[in-house]
CSV table of N, CA and C in Angstrom, one decimal:
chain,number,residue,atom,x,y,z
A,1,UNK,N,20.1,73.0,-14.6
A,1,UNK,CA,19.5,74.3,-14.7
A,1,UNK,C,18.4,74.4,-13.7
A,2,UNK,N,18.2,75.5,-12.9
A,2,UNK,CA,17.6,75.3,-11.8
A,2,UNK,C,16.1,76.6,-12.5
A,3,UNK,N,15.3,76.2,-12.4
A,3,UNK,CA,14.0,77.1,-12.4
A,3,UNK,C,14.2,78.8,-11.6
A,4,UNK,N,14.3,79.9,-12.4
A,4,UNK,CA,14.1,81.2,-10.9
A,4,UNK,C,13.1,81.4,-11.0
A,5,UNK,N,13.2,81.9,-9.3
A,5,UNK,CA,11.3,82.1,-8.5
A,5,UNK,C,10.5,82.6,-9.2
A,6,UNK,N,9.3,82.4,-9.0
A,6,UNK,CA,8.6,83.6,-9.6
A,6,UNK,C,8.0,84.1,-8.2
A,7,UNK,N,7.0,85.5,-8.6
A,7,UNK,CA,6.3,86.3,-7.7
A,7,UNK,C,4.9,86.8,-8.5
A,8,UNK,N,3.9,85.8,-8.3
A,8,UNK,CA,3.0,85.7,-8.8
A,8,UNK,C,2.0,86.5,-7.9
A,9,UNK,N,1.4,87.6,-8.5
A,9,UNK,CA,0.4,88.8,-7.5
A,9,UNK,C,-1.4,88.3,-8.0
A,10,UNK,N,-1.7,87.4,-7.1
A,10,UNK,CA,-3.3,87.7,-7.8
A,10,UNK,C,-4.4,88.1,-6.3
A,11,UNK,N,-5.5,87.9,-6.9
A,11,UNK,CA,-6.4,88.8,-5.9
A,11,UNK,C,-7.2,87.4,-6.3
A,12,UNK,N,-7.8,86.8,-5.2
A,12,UNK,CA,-8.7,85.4,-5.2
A,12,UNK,C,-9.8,86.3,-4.0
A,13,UNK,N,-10.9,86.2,-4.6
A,13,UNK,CA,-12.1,86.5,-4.1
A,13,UNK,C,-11.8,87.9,-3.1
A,14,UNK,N,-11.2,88.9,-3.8
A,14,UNK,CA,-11.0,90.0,-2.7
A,14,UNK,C,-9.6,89.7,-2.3
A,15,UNK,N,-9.3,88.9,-1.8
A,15,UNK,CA,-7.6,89.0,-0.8
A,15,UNK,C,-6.5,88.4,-1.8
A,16,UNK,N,-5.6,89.8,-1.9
A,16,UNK,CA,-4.4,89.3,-2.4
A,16,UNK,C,-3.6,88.3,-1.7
A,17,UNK,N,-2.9,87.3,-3.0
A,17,UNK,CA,-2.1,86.2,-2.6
A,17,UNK,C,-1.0,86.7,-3.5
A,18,UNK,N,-0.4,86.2,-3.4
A,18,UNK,CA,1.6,86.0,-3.7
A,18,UNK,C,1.6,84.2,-3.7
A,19,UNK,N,1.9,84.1,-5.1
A,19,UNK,CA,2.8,82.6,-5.4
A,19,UNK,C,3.9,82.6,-5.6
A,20,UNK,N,4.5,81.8,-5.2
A,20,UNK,CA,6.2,81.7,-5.4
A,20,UNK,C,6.5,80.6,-6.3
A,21,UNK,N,5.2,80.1,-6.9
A,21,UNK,CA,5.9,79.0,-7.9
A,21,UNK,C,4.4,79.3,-9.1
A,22,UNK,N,4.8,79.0,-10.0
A,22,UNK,CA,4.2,78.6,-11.3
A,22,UNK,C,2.6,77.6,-10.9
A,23,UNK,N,1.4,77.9,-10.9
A,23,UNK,CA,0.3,76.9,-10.8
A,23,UNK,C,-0.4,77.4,-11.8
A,24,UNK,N,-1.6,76.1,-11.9
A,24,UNK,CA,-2.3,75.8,-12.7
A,24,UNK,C,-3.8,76.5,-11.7
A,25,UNK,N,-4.9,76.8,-13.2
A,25,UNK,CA,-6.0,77.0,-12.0
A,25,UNK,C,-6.5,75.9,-10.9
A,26,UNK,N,-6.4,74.3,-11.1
A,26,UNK,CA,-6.8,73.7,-11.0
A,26,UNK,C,-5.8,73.4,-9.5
A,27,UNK,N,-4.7,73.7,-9.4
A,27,UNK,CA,-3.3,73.7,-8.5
A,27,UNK,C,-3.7,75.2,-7.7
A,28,UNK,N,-4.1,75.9,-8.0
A,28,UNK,CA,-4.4,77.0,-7.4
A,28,UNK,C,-5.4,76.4,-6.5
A,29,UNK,N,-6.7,76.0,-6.6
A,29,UNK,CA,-7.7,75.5,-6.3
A,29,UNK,C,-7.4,74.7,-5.3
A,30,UNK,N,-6.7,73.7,-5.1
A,30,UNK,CA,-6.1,72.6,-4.9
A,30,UNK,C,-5.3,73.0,-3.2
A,31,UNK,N,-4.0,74.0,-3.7
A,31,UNK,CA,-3.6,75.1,-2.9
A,31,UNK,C,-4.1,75.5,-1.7
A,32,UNK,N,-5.6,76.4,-2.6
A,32,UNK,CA,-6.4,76.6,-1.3
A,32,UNK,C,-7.4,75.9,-0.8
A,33,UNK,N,-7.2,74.4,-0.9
A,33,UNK,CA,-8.0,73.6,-0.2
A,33,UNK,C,-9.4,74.0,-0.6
A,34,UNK,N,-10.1,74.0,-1.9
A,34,UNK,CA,-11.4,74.0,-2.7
A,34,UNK,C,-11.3,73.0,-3.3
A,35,UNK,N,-12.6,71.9,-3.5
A,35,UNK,CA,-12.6,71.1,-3.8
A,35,UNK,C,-12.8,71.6,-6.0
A,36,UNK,N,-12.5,70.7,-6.8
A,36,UNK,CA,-13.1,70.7,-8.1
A,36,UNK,C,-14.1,70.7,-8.4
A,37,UNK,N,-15.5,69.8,-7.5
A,37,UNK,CA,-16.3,69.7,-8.0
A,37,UNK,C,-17.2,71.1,-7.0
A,38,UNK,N,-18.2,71.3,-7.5
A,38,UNK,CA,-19.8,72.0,-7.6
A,38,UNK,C,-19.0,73.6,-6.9
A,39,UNK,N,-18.0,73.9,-8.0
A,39,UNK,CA,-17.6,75.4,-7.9
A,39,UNK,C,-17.2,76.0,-9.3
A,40,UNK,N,-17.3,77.4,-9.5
A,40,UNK,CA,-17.2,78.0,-10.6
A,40,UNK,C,-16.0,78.8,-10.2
A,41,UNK,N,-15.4,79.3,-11.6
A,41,UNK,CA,-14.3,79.9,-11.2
A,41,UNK,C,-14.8,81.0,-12.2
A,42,UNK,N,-14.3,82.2,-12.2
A,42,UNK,CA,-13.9,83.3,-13.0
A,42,UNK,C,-13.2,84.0,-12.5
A,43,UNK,N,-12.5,84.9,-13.9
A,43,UNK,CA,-11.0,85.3,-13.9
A,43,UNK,C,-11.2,87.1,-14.6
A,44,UNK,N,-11.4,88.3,-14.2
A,44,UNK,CA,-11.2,89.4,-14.4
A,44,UNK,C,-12.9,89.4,-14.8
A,45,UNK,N,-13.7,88.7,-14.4
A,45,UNK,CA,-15.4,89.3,-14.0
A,45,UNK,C,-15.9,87.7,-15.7
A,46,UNK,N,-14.6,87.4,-16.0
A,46,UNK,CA,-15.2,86.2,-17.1
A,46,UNK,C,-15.2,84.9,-16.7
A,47,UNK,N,-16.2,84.0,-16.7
A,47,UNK,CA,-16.1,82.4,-16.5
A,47,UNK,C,-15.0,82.3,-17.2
A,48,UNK,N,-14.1,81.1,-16.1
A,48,UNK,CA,-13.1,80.4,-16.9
A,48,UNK,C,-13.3,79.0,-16.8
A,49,UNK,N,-13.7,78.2,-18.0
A,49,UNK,CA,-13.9,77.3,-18.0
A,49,UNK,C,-13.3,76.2,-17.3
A,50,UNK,N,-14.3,75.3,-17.5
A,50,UNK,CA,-13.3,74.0,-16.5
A,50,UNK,C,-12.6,73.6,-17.1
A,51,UNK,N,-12.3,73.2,-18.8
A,51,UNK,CA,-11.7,72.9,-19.6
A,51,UNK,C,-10.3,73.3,-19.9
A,52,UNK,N,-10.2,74.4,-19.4
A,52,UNK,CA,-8.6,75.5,-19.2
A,52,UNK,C,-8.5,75.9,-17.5
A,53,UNK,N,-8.9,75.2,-17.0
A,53,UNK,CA,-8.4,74.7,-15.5
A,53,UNK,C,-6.7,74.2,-15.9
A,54,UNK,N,-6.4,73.8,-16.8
A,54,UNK,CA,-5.1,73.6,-16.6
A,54,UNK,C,-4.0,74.1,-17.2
A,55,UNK,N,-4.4,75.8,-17.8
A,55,UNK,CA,-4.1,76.9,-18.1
A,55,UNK,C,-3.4,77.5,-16.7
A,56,UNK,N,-1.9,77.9,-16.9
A,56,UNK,CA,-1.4,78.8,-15.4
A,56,UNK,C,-2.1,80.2,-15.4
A,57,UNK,N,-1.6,80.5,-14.1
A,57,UNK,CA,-2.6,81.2,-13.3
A,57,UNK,C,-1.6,82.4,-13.7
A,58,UNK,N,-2.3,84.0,-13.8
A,58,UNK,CA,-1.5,85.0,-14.6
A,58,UNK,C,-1.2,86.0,-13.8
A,59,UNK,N,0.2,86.5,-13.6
A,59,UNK,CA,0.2,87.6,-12.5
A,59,UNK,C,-1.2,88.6,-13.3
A,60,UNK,N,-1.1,89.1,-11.3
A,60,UNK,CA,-2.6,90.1,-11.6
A,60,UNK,C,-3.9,89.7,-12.1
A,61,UNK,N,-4.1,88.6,-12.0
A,61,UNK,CA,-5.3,88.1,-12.0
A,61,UNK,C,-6.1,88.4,-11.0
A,62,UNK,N,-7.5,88.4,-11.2
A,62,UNK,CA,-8.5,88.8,-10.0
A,62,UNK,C,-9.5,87.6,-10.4
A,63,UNK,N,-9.2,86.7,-9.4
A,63,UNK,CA,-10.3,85.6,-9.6
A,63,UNK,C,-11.6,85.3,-8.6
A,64,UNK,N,-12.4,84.8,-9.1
A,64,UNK,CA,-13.8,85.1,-8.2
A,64,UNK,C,-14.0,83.5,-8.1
A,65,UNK,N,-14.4,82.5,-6.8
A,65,UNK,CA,-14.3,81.6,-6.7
A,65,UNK,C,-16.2,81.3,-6.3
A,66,UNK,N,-16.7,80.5,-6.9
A,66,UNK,CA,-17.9,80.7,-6.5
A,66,UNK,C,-18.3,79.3,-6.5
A,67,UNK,N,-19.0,79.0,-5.1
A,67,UNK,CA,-19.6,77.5,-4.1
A,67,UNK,C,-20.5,77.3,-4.8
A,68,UNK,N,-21.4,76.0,-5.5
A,68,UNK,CA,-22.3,76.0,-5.6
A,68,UNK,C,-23.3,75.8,-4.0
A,69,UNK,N,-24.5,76.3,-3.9
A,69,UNK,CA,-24.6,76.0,-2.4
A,69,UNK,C,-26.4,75.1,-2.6
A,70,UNK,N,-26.7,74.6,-2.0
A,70,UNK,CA,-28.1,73.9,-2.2
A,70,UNK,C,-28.8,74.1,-1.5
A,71,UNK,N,-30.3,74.5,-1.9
A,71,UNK,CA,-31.0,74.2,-1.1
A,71,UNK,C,-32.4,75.7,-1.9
A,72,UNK,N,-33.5,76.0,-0.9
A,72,UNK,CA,-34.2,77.2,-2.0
A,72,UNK,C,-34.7,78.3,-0.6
């Protein structure tokens, strides 16, 4: 039994992306070459915790990817 494609529409920080396969937030992340550690995510203007980082990612999502950055 072979998996059919998907066509996953989300919007990551402003620019829409197209997935062709099933990811996780954390695979998303991963994807776009962001590291896990000292970044926040949220998903339609709500923190998504780090704890459901391994929750898939939902067509039409609008995720906001946020750096922690250092310094004052």
């Amino acid at each position: 039994m072979t998996n059919a494609p998907v066509n996953i529409g989300i919007t990551v920080n402003g620019e829409d992306h197209q997935l062709s396969e099933q990811l996780t937030v954390a695979q998303l992340l991963a994807h776009l070459g962001l590291p896990e550690k000292g970044i926040a995510v949220a998903v339609d203007g709500t923190v998504f915790p780090r704890t459901s980082w391994d929750s898939p990612v939902e067509k039409g999502w609008e995720i906001e990817i946020l750096t922690a950055v250092q310094g004052g």
